[in-house]
Amino acid sequence: MTEAPPPAGRIVFLATSPRVALGLLSWPAWEVLRAADVVFAGDADHPHIPYVEQATGAVVALPDHSPAMAAERLLEAATPARTVVWLAEDEEYDEELAVALGNRLVATAAAALPDLEVLPGSYDLPGAHLLDLVDVMNRLRSPGGCPWDAEQTHASLVPYLLEEAYETVETIEDGDPLAPGPGRDALREELGDVLLQVMFHSRIAEEHEADPFSVDDVADGIVAKLIRRHPHVFGDVEASTAEQVAENWDQIKAKEKRRTSVTEGVPTSQPALSLIAKLAGRVRKSGLEVPVPTAPDLPKTPDELGELLLATAVAAVAAGWNPEEALRTAARSYRDRIISVEQELARG
């Protein structure tokens, strides 16, 4: 009776995510590690080594081996019926190692070639790459990091926050963000720049001696707010239209902020035209009757309105006036009249 040949050896590349807590591996990964005959690592400081050693007894580190030399060691260890695990970490090195292994297997005439497989030991959850941004920002702000980043403050970053927001708006307006291609690439980049500003301010806030907060606190706050402001999703409130959702949002926001005027929460530092539009929208929703100068006949289309506003601004500049300052003065006056109407109504 012919004796069955021993099963082929097995080389397993164990891939892990640096964004998952150390030692937190999938059950299949631990099963493979505990059953392995030998575990190799390309770096003696591989972060998972202490945890793997507890389960396997030892890890053989090959920090000074080239990918070709490491491939030889793996093949030597992966004799029939033996399982060899490689703790993957450096993507470039691991790719070169895989190529070297493939070349050696193609060139060998061995009857029983070891099986090669990749086993994910841990996975990135959605949003996990934000941890990379946290690490980079910490390094930039820490001693030995970037001198320019280290000296920035909330106030010094304000121009960049505004600039990145405007550039994002321009990218959306100038292209089709839904169409694949340069437009989406540009939008992704601009959103990254806006995200950087949020992370930058959060990192600066973390350094405050008396009242520090981190990006986690920022995220916790907006999560809690979104849940409160969407009771039709997270509660039992009915809201089947976007208009009902907006109305609920405004009501909840007013209760939370305990505002006594519709002008509260409207930033006066925004461009004058946006400021007036925001104030007018608040007045319209509240039903207040606030006196305003008599307006000329409204053009028939938004494009015609834009041309009228353009012509007015150009004429103002020709007269030596600053149209932004003039409109901002009018906006502040409009805000004061709104408050006066509210106070009169409150007095009865």
XYZ file of C-alpha atoms in Angstrom:
348
model
C 0.000 0.000 0.000
C 1.418 3.328 -1.075
C 1.792 5.777 1.796
C 0.084 9.136 1.210
C 2.499 12.024 0.874
C 2.537 14.496 3.752
C 0.452 17.617 3.260
C 2.221 20.573 1.724
C 3.656 23.280 3.877
C 1.849 26.539 4.346
C 3.090 30.140 4.336
C 0.583 32.642 5.665
C 0.987 36.411 5.324
C -0.876 37.833 8.326
C -2.003 41.380 7.489
C -3.071 43.711 10.266
C -4.298 47.278 10.456
C -2.207 49.846 12.364
C -5.469 51.619 13.206
C -6.799 48.777 15.350
C -5.771 48.276 18.978
C -2.618 46.161 19.299
C -3.307 42.500 20.005
C -6.850 42.793 18.722
C -6.892 40.164 15.966
C -9.611 38.062 14.390
C -10.279 34.566 15.703
C -9.017 32.917 12.443
C -5.778 34.886 12.884
C -5.290 33.607 16.422
C -6.095 30.071 15.323
C -3.383 30.226 12.652
C -0.869 31.800 15.040
C -1.436 29.225 17.759
C -1.115 26.387 15.248
C 1.962 27.836 13.508
C 5.255 26.003 13.697
C 7.188 29.246 13.376
C 6.275 32.929 13.164
C 8.540 35.381 11.366
C 8.614 39.184 11.449
C 10.640 41.576 9.333
C 10.998 44.048 12.191
C 12.094 43.250 15.724
C 9.901 46.145 16.875
C 6.756 44.905 15.132
C 3.954 46.138 17.452
C 2.149 42.787 17.554
C 5.180 40.712 18.598
C 4.548 40.872 22.390
C 0.982 39.673 21.947
C 1.845 36.984 19.423
C 4.661 35.695 21.628
C 2.176 35.164 24.444
C 0.166 32.894 22.168
C 2.969 31.141 20.263
C 5.960 31.212 22.581
C 8.365 32.984 20.239
C 8.688 35.090 17.099
C 11.747 34.959 14.849
C 12.664 38.462 13.714
C 14.574 38.964 10.469
C 15.220 42.722 10.560
C 18.433 42.674 8.492
C 17.312 40.248 5.820
C 16.628 41.342 2.260
C 13.279 40.195 0.802
C 15.141 37.490 -1.148
C 16.908 36.204 1.983
C 13.662 36.317 3.958
C 11.979 34.302 1.212
C 14.671 31.625 1.557
C 14.104 31.413 5.318
C 10.349 31.088 4.872
C 10.716 28.319 2.295
C 13.230 26.479 4.457
C 10.818 26.567 7.388
C 7.733 25.633 5.361
C 8.623 21.980 5.016
C 5.720 19.570 4.437
C 3.008 19.687 7.091
C 4.463 22.825 8.706
C 2.752 26.219 8.901
C 4.840 29.375 8.737
C 3.341 32.785 9.492
C 4.785 36.108 8.335
C 3.710 39.168 10.356
C 3.181 41.709 7.598
C 3.819 45.381 8.339
C 5.852 47.229 5.692
C 3.770 47.175 2.508
C 6.698 47.780 0.136
C 8.896 45.155 1.792
C 6.048 42.646 1.933
C 5.332 43.098 -1.774
C 8.998 42.481 -2.616
C 8.969 39.435 -0.339
C 5.902 38.043 -2.103
C 7.593 38.516 -5.489
C 10.754 36.804 -4.235
C 8.691 33.895 -2.920
C 6.876 33.582 -6.219
C 10.128 33.556 -8.170
C 11.612 30.905 -5.903
C 8.518 28.700 -6.172
C 8.537 28.965 -9.961
C 12.215 28.035 -10.096
C 12.064 25.142 -7.645
C 11.516 21.558 -8.712
C 10.207 20.391 -5.350
C 7.382 17.908 -5.510
C 5.365 19.512 -2.726
C 5.274 23.297 -2.920
C 4.020 25.211 0.115
C 0.664 26.929 -0.139
C 0.720 30.744 -0.008
C -2.165 32.732 1.425
C -2.967 36.133 2.844
C -5.018 36.242 6.032
C -6.434 39.596 7.216
C -5.960 39.641 10.968
C -7.708 42.956 11.540
C -9.713 45.341 9.400
C -10.122 49.087 9.089
C -13.556 50.306 10.065
C -15.090 53.235 8.119
C -13.333 56.407 9.226
C -10.268 54.548 10.512
C -7.897 56.612 8.368
C -8.816 59.662 10.417
C -6.514 58.153 13.048
C -3.632 58.669 10.628
C -4.514 62.350 10.437
C -4.531 62.538 14.240
C -1.045 61.002 14.350
C 0.327 63.328 11.669
C -1.139 66.399 13.367
C 0.305 65.326 16.714
C 3.740 64.974 15.171
C 3.552 68.367 13.471
C 2.596 70.123 16.735
C 5.002 68.201 18.990
C 8.597 69.194 19.804
C 10.785 68.373 16.851
C 7.872 68.741 14.460
C 7.133 71.641 12.116
C 8.085 75.134 13.398
C 5.319 76.801 11.366
C 2.595 74.417 12.544
C 3.819 74.673 16.136
C 3.326 78.451 16.324
C -0.177 78.617 14.844
C -3.164 79.679 16.964
C -6.924 79.625 16.519
C -6.769 83.269 15.433
C -3.882 82.834 12.988
C -5.680 79.969 11.223
C -8.914 81.903 10.599
C -7.873 83.135 7.113
C -7.020 79.574 6.082
C -10.320 78.230 7.377
C -12.220 80.776 5.311
C -10.012 80.265 2.270
C -10.406 76.480 2.285
C -14.179 76.773 2.677
C -14.393 79.190 -0.254
C -12.145 76.981 -2.401
C -14.385 74.007 -1.698
C -17.458 75.977 -2.739
C -15.687 77.136 -5.898
C -14.713 73.564 -6.773
C -18.326 72.432 -6.450
C -19.652 75.356 -8.471
C -17.040 75.152 -11.257
C -17.329 71.440 -11.971
C -19.639 68.469 -11.732
C -18.822 66.796 -8.403
C -20.889 63.764 -9.408
C -18.933 63.056 -12.593
C -15.764 60.914 -12.332
C -12.569 62.710 -13.187
C -10.663 65.851 -12.210
C -13.704 67.492 -10.622
C -14.098 64.753 -8.040
C -10.352 64.602 -7.454
C -10.332 68.338 -6.772
C -13.332 68.077 -4.461
C -11.692 65.272 -2.485
C -8.572 67.395 -2.082
C -10.500 70.480 -0.975
C -12.539 68.502 1.541
C -9.252 67.198 2.916
C -8.046 70.779 3.345
C -11.230 71.661 5.252
C -10.831 68.546 7.401
C -7.261 69.586 8.150
C -8.536 72.877 9.554
C -10.905 71.050 11.905
C -8.107 68.738 13.025
C -5.656 71.636 13.396
C -7.999 73.659 15.618
C -8.845 70.558 17.658
C -5.146 69.815 18.219
C -4.509 73.391 19.360
C -7.510 73.192 21.697
C -6.070 70.028 23.221
C -3.082 72.025 24.469
C -5.184 74.482 26.501
C -4.183 74.273 30.152
C -7.498 75.190 31.771
C -10.112 73.829 29.349
C -8.646 71.372 26.818
C -10.710 69.391 24.351
C -9.704 67.019 21.592
C -11.014 66.022 18.192
C -12.803 63.154 19.956
C -14.719 65.697 22.026
C -15.547 67.590 18.843
C -16.842 64.380 17.247
C -18.804 63.432 20.373
C -20.458 66.839 20.382
C -21.597 66.747 16.775
C -22.799 63.141 17.094
C -24.927 64.059 20.101
C -26.261 67.129 18.276
C -27.191 65.163 15.163
C -29.070 62.614 17.226
C -30.947 65.346 19.132
C -31.765 67.257 15.960
C -33.061 64.152 14.112
C -35.772 62.787 16.399
C -37.582 61.505 13.291
C -34.649 59.122 12.766
C -33.486 58.369 16.306
C -36.789 58.946 18.107
C -40.511 58.687 17.554
C -41.173 62.071 15.907
C -42.879 62.030 12.514
C -41.305 64.065 9.714
C -41.878 62.835 6.179
C -40.763 65.921 4.242
C -37.608 68.024 4.169
C -39.661 71.044 5.226
C -40.887 69.264 8.360
C -37.355 68.203 9.169
C -36.118 71.801 8.845
C -38.952 73.073 11.039
C -38.187 70.501 13.733
C -34.519 71.386 13.538
C -35.200 75.086 14.087
C -37.540 74.412 16.998
C -35.095 72.093 18.743
C -32.243 74.494 18.113
C -34.198 77.411 19.574
C -34.942 75.428 22.744
C -31.335 74.335 23.113
C -29.892 77.800 22.606
C -32.621 79.568 24.612
C -32.534 82.382 22.116
C -34.654 85.448 22.568
C -34.090 86.864 19.090
C -34.058 85.419 15.585
C -30.819 87.344 15.039
C -28.935 85.228 17.574
C -26.595 82.693 16.028
C -26.253 84.634 12.767
C -22.525 85.419 12.395
C -22.091 89.055 11.458
C -18.600 88.400 10.097
C -19.939 86.639 6.999
C -20.160 88.562 3.693
C -22.771 91.313 3.846
C -25.060 89.851 1.180
C -25.050 86.444 2.900
C -25.708 88.165 6.216
C -28.770 89.982 4.898
C -30.062 86.825 3.227
C -29.721 84.913 6.492
C -31.451 87.626 8.530
C -34.236 87.947 5.963
C -34.759 84.181 6.020
C -35.042 84.185 9.813
C -37.543 87.055 9.684
C -39.622 85.312 7.043
C -39.774 82.068 9.049
C -40.710 83.898 12.250
C -43.494 85.906 10.626
C -42.116 89.200 11.930
C -42.944 92.393 10.070
C -39.752 94.396 9.920
C -39.716 97.643 7.909
C -37.250 97.815 5.021
C -36.699 100.422 2.306
C -38.929 100.148 -0.728
C -37.215 97.889 -3.249
C -37.261 98.391 -7.018
C -39.248 95.947 -9.073
C -37.708 92.507 -8.738
C -36.236 91.144 -11.985
C -37.934 88.142 -13.532
C -35.048 85.683 -13.220
C -32.167 85.031 -10.798
C -29.708 85.796 -13.595
C -31.276 89.220 -14.097
C -31.126 89.786 -10.340
C -27.433 88.939 -10.378
C -26.839 91.425 -13.169
C -28.725 94.104 -11.225
C -26.624 93.486 -8.109
C -23.485 93.513 -10.245
C -24.448 96.803 -11.856
C -25.167 98.342 -8.454
C -21.785 97.208 -7.079
C -19.914 98.481 -10.144
C -21.697 101.841 -9.942
C -20.819 102.085 -6.239
C -17.142 101.479 -6.949
C -17.230 104.090 -9.726
C -18.635 106.566 -7.204
C -15.798 105.807 -4.792
C -17.885 103.775 -2.369
C -17.174 100.318 -0.947
C -20.314 98.272 -1.719
C -19.435 95.609 0.879
C -19.095 98.182 3.666
C -22.275 99.980 2.584
C -24.265 96.749 2.574
C -22.764 95.643 5.888
C -23.880 98.919 7.455
C -27.366 98.351 6.086
C -27.315 94.771 7.387
C -26.440 95.899 10.899
C -29.224 98.453 10.757
C -31.630 95.742 9.574
C -30.553 93.514 12.466
C -31.203 96.350 14.938
C -34.694 96.901 13.509
C -35.455 93.188 13.875
C -34.467 93.297 17.539
C -36.579 96.432 18.087
C -39.658 94.748 16.579
C -39.103 91.696 18.804
C -38.771 93.869 21.908
C -41.965 95.769 21.082
C -43.840 92.506 20.654
C -42.441 91.222 23.953
C -43.692 94.341 25.775
C -47.127 93.822 24.267
